[in-house]
């Protein structure tokens, strides 16, 4: 399936893609190699993708039945085949889209009722009529991990300019330093603890939840009153001591890493208020509609996925850097690591055979301009090509500091330009000709050469408000879906995280003192060394 694409790629691999901007068949390349939804623009013109490559990439969508599978997903079919589940996080943001059926039953009434219950609870927490033992709630601690942490933590930071509720903290790691650091700055009498766990069995979350309960019990008469739960497991939340009126449930057809649109988003809703939270949902819903309706070439999720496939499976670039020039998107790379790598990091095809192509890429990144002073050296001059995905807003929220925002934007655009153009030896010589001569000039000049021809995309938008964040997150979700379908794998299970969990459970008694001799030599040796030092 990829052979024709790979042959085409080989035939154009050495071309300087900046020359494509002068190609007679695409006089307006920047426009032609962009896709737009409202005022959200994806520019992929700074890549080596030409019209022939794009046509071949779009053929992949037809060959793998992306449109049919997309429609099946939205219709509630059991597309998560290894867990026999529907994939319907889109229903959580289907505010006015009509019924959605699973097993012949419309799931929308329950979803909308839960959303209303969340909004009512968020309101009373925010306005102070729901009180802790010491009065109005000042702090909210979300205890969860993976999808029950990364989404809301990312969004609370992303929408910080809209936050007017209690302070939100996030505890995820079983490392006691995580929860200890948060408990130290909170007053148990005015803190609400949200235990966020789809299964309500995840060991890190349940351990931290018990620690928080003990912390509160020492100082507050009725600690359960200041706990809420977000879970699919109502029996387990009750056993933990959380009253049903503060349990917000969802169904198993919402995957953990896709769950921030429903109850798992409660901390975000408390931070920014129900209206802003609904605007976030509407942004996601708008992207769903675009994904279902737009022609492939105009379709942002489809084109973003195809650019990813071009770079990862066709060009064989193993990683993808996500570089938001928007500091509020500080946690976006971490969020996308789970979304993309837990979804498409699979070596098995849907039919159980080995995956015949590379699985999804390694995703990493940091906001600009910080990354420029850390790892961009390697992106510009290292021996591996790293496709970069820039995100940039036209405006920030600090109107009085707009000149500083302009400097941020200049840096973003400069980086993608530098990656594309590079600097050749002649230009490098000119840079240092006043300082060196002869052989030393040559040596010094070589160190200053930038190869260029390094691809990037840019996602540009007016302002990171709740609606825009909803659009952007839904864009990435659908991009993962399209990549998964084209690669022929199941994006919605995560069997690869099980083995470590099982072995951790088996190791627990050993780190507590049981005999380690049945373990491999390295593990037994490490246990012995740690014991000697106080384990
Ligand atoms: O790490 C595996 C995983 O199942 C993730 O997919 C999930 O987001 C996370 O654990 C947390 O699970 P839960 O919400 O059930 O605690």
PDB file of N, CA, C and O in Angstrom, residues 376-442:
ATOM      1  N   UNK A 376      16.617  22.729  20.406  1.00  0.00           N
ATOM      2  CA  UNK A 376      16.502  23.070  18.982  1.00  0.00           C
ATOM      3  C   UNK A 376      17.825  22.893  18.248  1.00  0.00           C
ATOM      4  O   UNK A 376      17.848  22.732  17.032  1.00  0.00           O
ATOM      5  N   UNK A 377      18.935  22.978  18.976  1.00  0.00           N
ATOM      6  CA  UNK A 377      20.239  22.722  18.353  1.00  0.00           C
ATOM      7  C   UNK A 377      20.191  21.431  17.535  1.00  0.00           C
ATOM      8  O   UNK A 377      20.568  21.399  16.368  1.00  0.00           O
ATOM      9  N   UNK A 378      19.675  20.375  18.169  1.00  0.00           N
ATOM     10  CA  UNK A 378      19.628  19.069  17.498  1.00  0.00           C
ATOM     11  C   UNK A 378      18.627  19.090  16.334  1.00  0.00           C
ATOM     12  O   UNK A 378      18.858  18.491  15.288  1.00  0.00           O
ATOM     13  N   UNK A 379      17.538  19.810  16.523  1.00  0.00           N
ATOM     14  CA  UNK A 379      16.539  19.854  15.443  1.00  0.00           C
ATOM     15  C   UNK A 379      17.134  20.527  14.204  1.00  0.00           C
ATOM     16  O   UNK A 379      16.888  20.126  13.070  1.00  0.00           O
ATOM     17  N   UNK A 380      17.970  21.548  14.435  1.00  0.00           N
ATOM     18  CA  UNK A 380      18.538  22.277  13.288  1.00  0.00           C
ATOM     19  C   UNK A 380      19.763  21.593  12.694  1.00  0.00           C
ATOM     20  O   UNK A 380      19.960  21.610  11.488  1.00  0.00           O
ATOM     21  N   UNK A 381      20.627  21.042  13.550  1.00  0.00           N
ATOM     22  CA  UNK A 381      21.914  20.565  13.023  1.00  0.00           C
ATOM     23  C   UNK A 381      22.198  19.094  13.311  1.00  0.00           C
ATOM     24  O   UNK A 381      23.234  18.587  12.874  1.00  0.00           O
ATOM     25  N   UNK A 382      21.317  18.422  14.066  1.00  0.00           N
ATOM     26  CA  UNK A 382      21.548  17.007  14.343  1.00  0.00           C
ATOM     27  C   UNK A 382      21.421  16.181  13.071  1.00  0.00           C
ATOM     28  O   UNK A 382      20.947  16.667  12.034  1.00  0.00           O
ATOM     29  N   UNK A 383      21.841  14.924  13.144  1.00  0.00           N
ATOM     30  CA  UNK A 383      21.863  14.097  11.927  1.00  0.00           C
ATOM     31  C   UNK A 383      20.493  13.502  11.598  1.00  0.00           C
ATOM     32  O   UNK A 383      20.281  12.992  10.504  1.00  0.00           O
ATOM     33  N   UNK A 384      19.566  13.509  12.574  1.00  0.00           N
ATOM     34  CA  UNK A 384      18.229  12.965  12.312  1.00  0.00           C
ATOM     35  C   UNK A 384      17.261  14.094  11.971  1.00  0.00           C
ATOM     36  O   UNK A 384      17.340  15.174  12.559  1.00  0.00           O
ATOM     37  N   UNK A 385      16.341  13.797  11.075  1.00  0.00           N
ATOM     38  CA  UNK A 385      15.313  14.788  10.741  1.00  0.00           C
ATOM     39  C   UNK A 385      14.148  14.625  11.715  1.00  0.00           C
ATOM     40  O   UNK A 385      13.652  13.514  11.928  1.00  0.00           O
ATOM     41  N   UNK A 386      13.721  15.730  12.307  1.00  0.00           N
ATOM     42  CA  UNK A 386      12.604  15.704  13.256  1.00  0.00           C
ATOM     43  C   UNK A 386      11.508  16.636  12.742  1.00  0.00           C
ATOM     44  O   UNK A 386      11.648  17.860  12.831  1.00  0.00           O
ATOM     45  N   UNK A 387      10.440  16.086  12.192  1.00  0.00           N
ATOM     46  CA  UNK A 387       9.347  16.965  11.763  1.00  0.00           C
ATOM     47  C   UNK A 387       8.802  17.722  12.974  1.00  0.00           C
ATOM     48  O   UNK A 387       8.629  17.150  14.047  1.00  0.00           O
ATOM     49  N   UNK A 388       8.557  19.000  12.771  1.00  0.00           N
ATOM     50  CA  UNK A 388       8.110  19.847  13.885  1.00  0.00           C
ATOM     51  C   UNK A 388       6.691  20.327  13.634  1.00  0.00           C
ATOM     52  O   UNK A 388       6.341  20.672  12.499  1.00  0.00           O
ATOM     53  N   UNK A 389       5.909  20.365  14.708  1.00  0.00           N
ATOM     54  CA  UNK A 389       4.548  20.904  14.606  1.00  0.00           C
ATOM     55  C   UNK A 389       4.453  22.138  15.499  1.00  0.00           C
ATOM     56  O   UNK A 389       4.481  22.029  16.727  1.00  0.00           O
ATOM     57  N   UNK A 390       4.391  23.297  14.862  1.00  0.00           N
ATOM     58  CA  UNK A 390       4.286  24.550  15.610  1.00  0.00           C
ATOM     59  C   UNK A 390       2.813  24.899  15.816  1.00  0.00           C
ATOM     60  O   UNK A 390       1.976  24.639  14.948  1.00  0.00           O
ATOM     61  N   UNK A 391       2.528  25.512  16.956  1.00  0.00           N
ATOM     62  CA  UNK A 391       1.196  26.085  17.200  1.00  0.00           C
ATOM     63  C   UNK A 391       1.402  27.538  17.600  1.00  0.00           C
ATOM     64  O   UNK A 391       2.287  27.825  18.417  1.00  0.00           O
ATOM     65  N   UNK A 392       0.584  28.420  17.051  1.00  0.00           N
ATOM     66  CA  UNK A 392       0.771  29.836  17.391  1.00  0.00           C
ATOM     67  C   UNK A 392      -0.545  30.601  17.285  1.00  0.00           C
ATOM     68  O   UNK A 392      -1.341  30.378  16.370  1.00  0.00           O
ATOM     69  N   UNK A 393      -0.759  31.484  18.259  1.00  0.00           N
ATOM     70  CA  UNK A 393      -1.963  32.321  18.274  1.00  0.00           C
ATOM     71  C   UNK A 393      -1.620  33.720  17.764  1.00  0.00           C
ATOM     72  O   UNK A 393      -0.501  34.202  17.961  1.00  0.00           O
ATOM     73  N   UNK A 394      -2.599  34.362  17.125  1.00  0.00           N
ATOM     74  CA  UNK A 394      -2.376  35.744  16.675  1.00  0.00           C
ATOM     75  C   UNK A 394      -2.255  36.684  17.869  1.00  0.00           C
ATOM     76  O   UNK A 394      -1.509  37.662  17.832  1.00  0.00           O
ATOM     77  N   UNK A 395      -3.006  36.369  18.929  1.00  0.00           N
ATOM     78  CA  UNK A 395      -3.028  37.239  20.105  1.00  0.00           C
ATOM     79  C   UNK A 395      -2.866  36.409  21.360  1.00  0.00           C
ATOM     80  O   UNK A 395      -3.281  35.258  21.400  1.00  0.00           O
ATOM     81  N   UNK A 396      -2.327  37.049  22.381  1.00  0.00           N
ATOM     82  CA  UNK A 396      -2.331  36.455  23.711  1.00  0.00           C
ATOM     83  C   UNK A 396      -3.433  37.124  24.522  1.00  0.00           C
ATOM     84  O   UNK A 396      -4.215  37.918  23.988  1.00  0.00           O
ATOM     85  N   UNK A 397      -3.484  36.814  25.813  1.00  0.00           N
ATOM     86  CA  UNK A 397      -4.513  37.404  26.663  1.00  0.00           C
ATOM     87  C   UNK A 397      -4.025  38.662  27.360  1.00  0.00           C
ATOM     88  O   UNK A 397      -4.787  39.313  28.060  1.00  0.00           O
ATOM     89  N   UNK A 398      -2.760  39.013  27.162  1.00  0.00           N
ATOM     90  CA  UNK A 398      -2.180  40.152  27.858  1.00  0.00           C
ATOM     91  C   UNK A 398      -2.095  41.316  26.873  1.00  0.00           C
ATOM     92  O   UNK A 398      -1.046  41.566  26.259  1.00  0.00           O
ATOM     93  N   UNK A 399      -3.228  42.025  26.702  1.00  0.00           N
ATOM     94  CA  UNK A 399      -3.286  43.083  25.691  1.00  0.00           C
ATOM     95  C   UNK A 399      -2.196  44.127  25.901  1.00  0.00           C
ATOM     96  O   UNK A 399      -1.639  44.664  24.943  1.00  0.00           O
ATOM     97  N   UNK A 400      -1.912  44.407  27.163  1.00  0.00           N
ATOM     98  CA  UNK A 400      -0.911  45.438  27.445  1.00  0.00           C
ATOM     99  C   UNK A 400       0.507  44.972  27.116  1.00  0.00           C
ATOM    100  O   UNK A 400       1.437  45.780  27.115  1.00  0.00           O
ATOM    101  N   UNK A 401       0.678  43.685  26.864  1.00  0.00           N
ATOM    102  CA  UNK A 401       2.020  43.163  26.544  1.00  0.00           C
ATOM    103  C   UNK A 401       2.053  42.595  25.122  1.00  0.00           C
ATOM    104  O   UNK A 401       2.787  41.647  24.836  1.00  0.00           O
ATOM    105  N   UNK A 402       1.239  43.169  24.240  1.00  0.00           N
ATOM    106  CA  UNK A 402       1.128  42.605  22.888  1.00  0.00           C
ATOM    107  C   UNK A 402       2.481  42.617  22.157  1.00  0.00           C
ATOM    108  O   UNK A 402       2.773  41.715  21.362  1.00  0.00           O
ATOM    109  N   UNK A 403       3.302  43.628  22.451  1.00  0.00           N
ATOM    110  CA  UNK A 403       4.612  43.681  21.781  1.00  0.00           C
ATOM    111  C   UNK A 403       5.438  42.432  22.127  1.00  0.00           C
ATOM    112  O   UNK A 403       6.187  41.927  21.308  1.00  0.00           O
ATOM    113  N   UNK A 404       5.243  41.929  23.360  1.00  0.00           N
ATOM    114  CA  UNK A 404       5.970  40.726  23.770  1.00  0.00           C
ATOM    115  C   UNK A 404       5.418  39.512  23.001  1.00  0.00           C
ATOM    116  O   UNK A 404       6.168  38.617  22.608  1.00  0.00           O
ATOM    117  N   UNK A 405       4.098  39.516  22.788  1.00  0.00           N
ATOM    118  CA  UNK A 405       3.492  38.437  22.002  1.00  0.00           C
ATOM    119  C   UNK A 405       4.024  38.461  20.564  1.00  0.00           C
ATOM    120  O   UNK A 405       4.283  37.413  19.958  1.00  0.00           O
ATOM    121  N   UNK A 406       4.204  39.680  20.045  1.00  0.00           N
ATOM    122  CA  UNK A 406       4.725  39.780  18.670  1.00  0.00           C
ATOM    123  C   UNK A 406       6.126  39.175  18.572  1.00  0.00           C
ATOM    124  O   UNK A 406       6.467  38.537  17.575  1.00  0.00           O
ATOM    125  N   UNK A 407       6.907  39.358  19.617  1.00  0.00           N
ATOM    126  CA  UNK A 407       8.244  38.773  19.642  1.00  0.00           C
ATOM    127  C   UNK A 407       8.158  37.238  19.636  1.00  0.00           C
ATOM    128  O   UNK A 407       8.936  36.549  18.959  1.00  0.00           O
ATOM    129  N   UNK A 408       7.173  36.715  20.374  1.00  0.00           N
ATOM    130  CA  UNK A 408       6.935  35.267  20.417  1.00  0.00           C
ATOM    131  C   UNK A 408       6.602  34.747  19.014  1.00  0.00           C
ATOM    132  O   UNK A 408       7.157  33.750  18.541  1.00  0.00           O
ATOM    133  N   UNK A 409       5.705  35.453  18.332  1.00  0.00           N
ATOM    134  CA  UNK A 409       5.280  35.029  16.985  1.00  0.00           C
ATOM    135  C   UNK A 409       6.465  35.095  16.015  1.00  0.00           C
ATOM    136  O   UNK A 409       6.661  34.190  15.194  1.00  0.00           O
ATOM    137  N   UNK A 410       7.257  36.168  16.129  1.00  0.00           N
ATOM    138  CA  UNK A 410       8.418  36.294  15.246  1.00  0.00           C
ATOM    139  C   UNK A 410       9.341  35.094  15.429  1.00  0.00           C
ATOM    140  O   UNK A 410       9.877  34.539  14.454  1.00  0.00           O
ATOM    141  N   UNK A 411       9.513  34.659  16.663  1.00  0.00           N
ATOM    142  CA  UNK A 411      10.364  33.498  16.928  1.00  0.00           C
ATOM    143  C   UNK A 411       9.798  32.240  16.306  1.00  0.00           C
ATOM    144  O   UNK A 411      10.522  31.434  15.719  1.00  0.00           O
ATOM    145  N   UNK A 412       8.492  32.054  16.430  1.00  0.00           N
ATOM    146  CA  UNK A 412       7.859  30.850  15.871  1.00  0.00           C
ATOM    147  C   UNK A 412       8.070  30.805  14.354  1.00  0.00           C
ATOM    148  O   UNK A 412       8.521  29.793  13.806  1.00  0.00           O
ATOM    149  N   UNK A 413       7.747  31.911  13.696  1.00  0.00           N
ATOM    150  CA  UNK A 413       7.861  31.922  12.231  1.00  0.00           C
ATOM    151  C   UNK A 413       9.323  31.795  11.801  1.00  0.00           C
ATOM    152  O   UNK A 413       9.640  31.155  10.793  1.00  0.00           O
ATOM    153  N   UNK A 414      10.213  32.388  12.589  1.00  0.00           N
ATOM    154  CA  UNK A 414      11.647  32.312  12.254  1.00  0.00           C
ATOM    155  C   UNK A 414      12.134  30.866  12.314  1.00  0.00           C
ATOM    156  O   UNK A 414      12.964  30.443  11.498  1.00  0.00           O
ATOM    157  N   UNK A 415      11.637  30.111  13.279  1.00  0.00           N
ATOM    158  CA  UNK A 415      12.102  28.730  13.410  1.00  0.00           C
ATOM    159  C   UNK A 415      11.690  27.883  12.210  1.00  0.00           C
ATOM    160  O   UNK A 415      12.491  27.120  11.681  1.00  0.00           O
ATOM    161  N   UNK A 416      10.429  28.004  11.782  1.00  0.00           N
ATOM    162  CA  UNK A 416      10.020  27.169  10.642  1.00  0.00           C
ATOM    163  C   UNK A 416      10.742  27.620   9.365  1.00  0.00           C
ATOM    164  O   UNK A 416      11.076  26.796   8.513  1.00  0.00           O
ATOM    165  N   UNK A 417      11.016  28.922   9.270  1.00  0.00           N
ATOM    166  CA  UNK A 417      11.759  29.416   8.101  1.00  0.00           C
ATOM    167  C   UNK A 417      13.199  28.892   8.126  1.00  0.00           C
ATOM    168  O   UNK A 417      13.725  28.418   7.116  1.00  0.00           O
ATOM    169  N   UNK A 418      13.813  28.962   9.315  1.00  0.00           N
ATOM    170  CA  UNK A 418      15.207  28.488   9.435  1.00  0.00           C
ATOM    171  C   UNK A 418      15.294  26.998   9.136  1.00  0.00           C
ATOM    172  O   UNK A 418      16.226  26.542   8.462  1.00  0.00           O
ATOM    173  N   UNK A 419      14.316  26.232   9.627  1.00  0.00           N
ATOM    174  CA  UNK A 419      14.332  24.782   9.369  1.00  0.00           C
ATOM    175  C   UNK A 419      14.241  24.509   7.873  1.00  0.00           C
ATOM    176  O   UNK A 419      14.867  23.592   7.349  1.00  0.00           O
ATOM    177  N   UNK A 420      13.436  25.287   7.185  1.00  0.00           N
ATOM    178  CA  UNK A 420      13.265  25.073   5.751  1.00  0.00           C
ATOM    179  C   UNK A 420      14.497  25.557   4.963  1.00  0.00           C
ATOM    180  O   UNK A 420      15.025  24.832   4.116  1.00  0.00           O
ATOM    181  N   UNK A 421      14.957  26.761   5.243  1.00  0.00           N
ATOM    182  CA  UNK A 421      15.993  27.354   4.387  1.00  0.00           C
ATOM    183  C   UNK A 421      17.405  26.928   4.766  1.00  0.00           C
ATOM    184  O   UNK A 421      18.263  26.780   3.904  1.00  0.00           O
ATOM    185  N   UNK A 422      17.632  26.788   6.066  1.00  0.00           N
ATOM    186  CA  UNK A 422      18.982  26.469   6.495  1.00  0.00           C
ATOM    187  C   UNK A 422      19.957  27.580   6.136  1.00  0.00           C
ATOM    188  O   UNK A 422      19.562  28.721   5.832  1.00  0.00           O
ATOM    189  N   UNK A 423      21.238  27.234   6.203  1.00  0.00           N
ATOM    190  CA  UNK A 423      22.279  28.206   5.801  1.00  0.00           C
ATOM    191  C   UNK A 423      23.388  27.416   5.118  1.00  0.00           C
ATOM    192  O   UNK A 423      23.947  26.486   5.713  1.00  0.00           O
ATOM    193  N   UNK A 424      23.707  27.754   3.865  1.00  0.00           N
ATOM    194  CA  UNK A 424      24.704  26.959   3.147  1.00  0.00           C
ATOM    195  C   UNK A 424      26.119  27.434   3.488  1.00  0.00           C
ATOM    196  O   UNK A 424      26.310  28.435   4.182  1.00  0.00           O
ATOM    197  N   UNK A 425      27.098  26.703   2.931  1.00  0.00           N
ATOM    198  CA  UNK A 425      28.492  26.963   3.303  1.00  0.00           C
ATOM    199  C   UNK A 425      28.919  28.368   2.913  1.00  0.00           C
ATOM    200  O   UNK A 425      29.624  29.062   3.660  1.00  0.00           O
ATOM    201  N   UNK A 426      28.464  28.786   1.755  1.00  0.00           N
ATOM    202  CA  UNK A 426      28.858  30.124   1.296  1.00  0.00           C
ATOM    203  C   UNK A 426      28.347  31.204   2.264  1.00  0.00           C
ATOM    204  O   UNK A 426      29.074  32.123   2.648  1.00  0.00           O
ATOM    205  N   UNK A 427      27.089  31.057   2.672  1.00  0.00           N
ATOM    206  CA  UNK A 427      26.525  32.021   3.629  1.00  0.00           C
ATOM    207  C   UNK A 427      27.247  31.937   4.969  1.00  0.00           C
ATOM    208  O   UNK A 427      27.483  32.948   5.619  1.00  0.00           O
ATOM    209  N   UNK A 428      27.608  30.710   5.341  1.00  0.00           N
ATOM    210  CA  UNK A 428      28.316  30.531   6.619  1.00  0.00           C
ATOM    211  C   UNK A 428      29.690  31.192   6.554  1.00  0.00           C
ATOM    212  O   UNK A 428      30.125  31.846   7.511  1.00  0.00           O
ATOM    213  N   UNK A 429      30.378  31.044   5.405  1.00  0.00           N
ATOM    214  CA  UNK A 429      31.693  31.692   5.238  1.00  0.00           C
ATOM    215  C   UNK A 429      31.559  33.197   5.394  1.00  0.00           C
ATOM    216  O   UNK A 429      32.337  33.847   6.078  1.00  0.00           O
ATOM    217  N   UNK A 430      30.514  33.733   4.750  1.00  0.00           N
ATOM    218  CA  UNK A 430      30.320  35.189   4.801  1.00  0.00           C
ATOM    219  C   UNK A 430      30.116  35.667   6.242  1.00  0.00           C
ATOM    220  O   UNK A 430      30.527  36.764   6.603  1.00  0.00           O
ATOM    221  N   UNK A 431      29.502  34.832   7.041  1.00  0.00           N
ATOM    222  CA  UNK A 431      29.236  35.181   8.448  1.00  0.00           C
ATOM    223  C   UNK A 431      30.509  35.390   9.252  1.00  0.00           C
ATOM    224  O   UNK A 431      30.535  36.165  10.192  1.00  0.00           O
ATOM    225  N   UNK A 432      31.561  34.591   8.904  1.00  0.00           N
ATOM    226  CA  UNK A 432      32.766  34.628   9.746  1.00  0.00           C
ATOM    227  C   UNK A 432      34.012  35.105   9.002  1.00  0.00           C
ATOM    228  O   UNK A 432      35.118  35.056   9.545  1.00  0.00           O
ATOM    229  N   UNK A 433      33.821  35.582   7.760  1.00  0.00           N
ATOM    230  CA  UNK A 433      34.971  35.979   6.939  1.00  0.00           C
ATOM    231  C   UNK A 433      35.766  37.113   7.572  1.00  0.00           C
ATOM    232  O   UNK A 433      36.963  37.265   7.305  1.00  0.00           O
ATOM    233  N   UNK A 434      35.125  37.909   8.405  1.00  0.00           N
ATOM    234  CA  UNK A 434      35.853  39.016   9.027  1.00  0.00           C
ATOM    235  C   UNK A 434      36.710  38.552  10.211  1.00  0.00           C
ATOM    236  O   UNK A 434      37.543  39.276  10.703  1.00  0.00           O
ATOM    237  N   UNK A 435      36.499  37.311  10.630  1.00  0.00           N
ATOM    238  CA  UNK A 435      37.228  36.834  11.828  1.00  0.00           C
ATOM    239  C   UNK A 435      38.317  35.815  11.498  1.00  0.00           C
ATOM    240  O   UNK A 435      39.277  35.676  12.227  1.00  0.00           O
ATOM    241  N   UNK A 436      38.116  35.049  10.412  1.00  0.00           N
ATOM    242  CA  UNK A 436      39.047  33.949  10.127  1.00  0.00           C
ATOM    243  C   UNK A 436      39.463  33.986   8.658  1.00  0.00           C
ATOM    244  O   UNK A 436      38.773  34.566   7.813  1.00  0.00           O
ATOM    245  N   UNK A 437      40.583  33.281   8.395  1.00  0.00           N
ATOM    246  CA  UNK A 437      41.026  33.146   7.004  1.00  0.00           C
ATOM    247  C   UNK A 437      41.469  31.708   6.763  1.00  0.00           C
ATOM    248  O   UNK A 437      41.654  30.935   7.706  1.00  0.00           O
ATOM    249  N   UNK A 438      41.635  31.367   5.485  1.00  0.00           N
ATOM    250  CA  UNK A 438      42.238  30.092   5.092  1.00  0.00           C
ATOM    251  C   UNK A 438      41.509  28.886   5.654  1.00  0.00           C
ATOM    252  O   UNK A 438      40.278  28.827   5.688  1.00  0.00           O
ATOM    253  N   UNK A 439      42.316  27.904   6.123  1.00  0.00           N
ATOM    254  CA  UNK A 439      41.739  26.640   6.620  1.00  0.00           C
ATOM    255  C   UNK A 439      40.836  26.858   7.827  1.00  0.00           C
ATOM    256  O   UNK A 439      39.820  26.200   7.999  1.00  0.00           O
ATOM    257  N   UNK A 440      41.254  27.809   8.667  1.00  0.00           N
ATOM    258  CA  UNK A 440      40.447  28.064   9.869  1.00  0.00           C
ATOM    259  C   UNK A 440      39.078  28.632   9.480  1.00  0.00           C
ATOM    260  O   UNK A 440      38.056  28.306  10.096  1.00  0.00           O
ATOM    261  N   UNK A 441      39.050  29.431   8.442  1.00  0.00           N
ATOM    262  CA  UNK A 441      37.757  29.968   7.953  1.00  0.00           C
ATOM    263  C   UNK A 441      36.860  28.816   7.510  1.00  0.00           C
ATOM    264  O   UNK A 441      35.675  28.755   7.861  1.00  0.00           O
ATOM    265  N   UNK A 442      37.444  27.849   6.773  1.00  0.00           N
ATOM    266  CA  UNK A 442      36.651  26.700   6.302  1.00  0.00           C
ATOM    267  C   UNK A 442      36.093  25.904   7.474  1.00  0.00           C
ATOM    268  O   UNK A 442      34.933  25.531   7.511  1.00  0.00           O
TER     269      UNK A 442
END
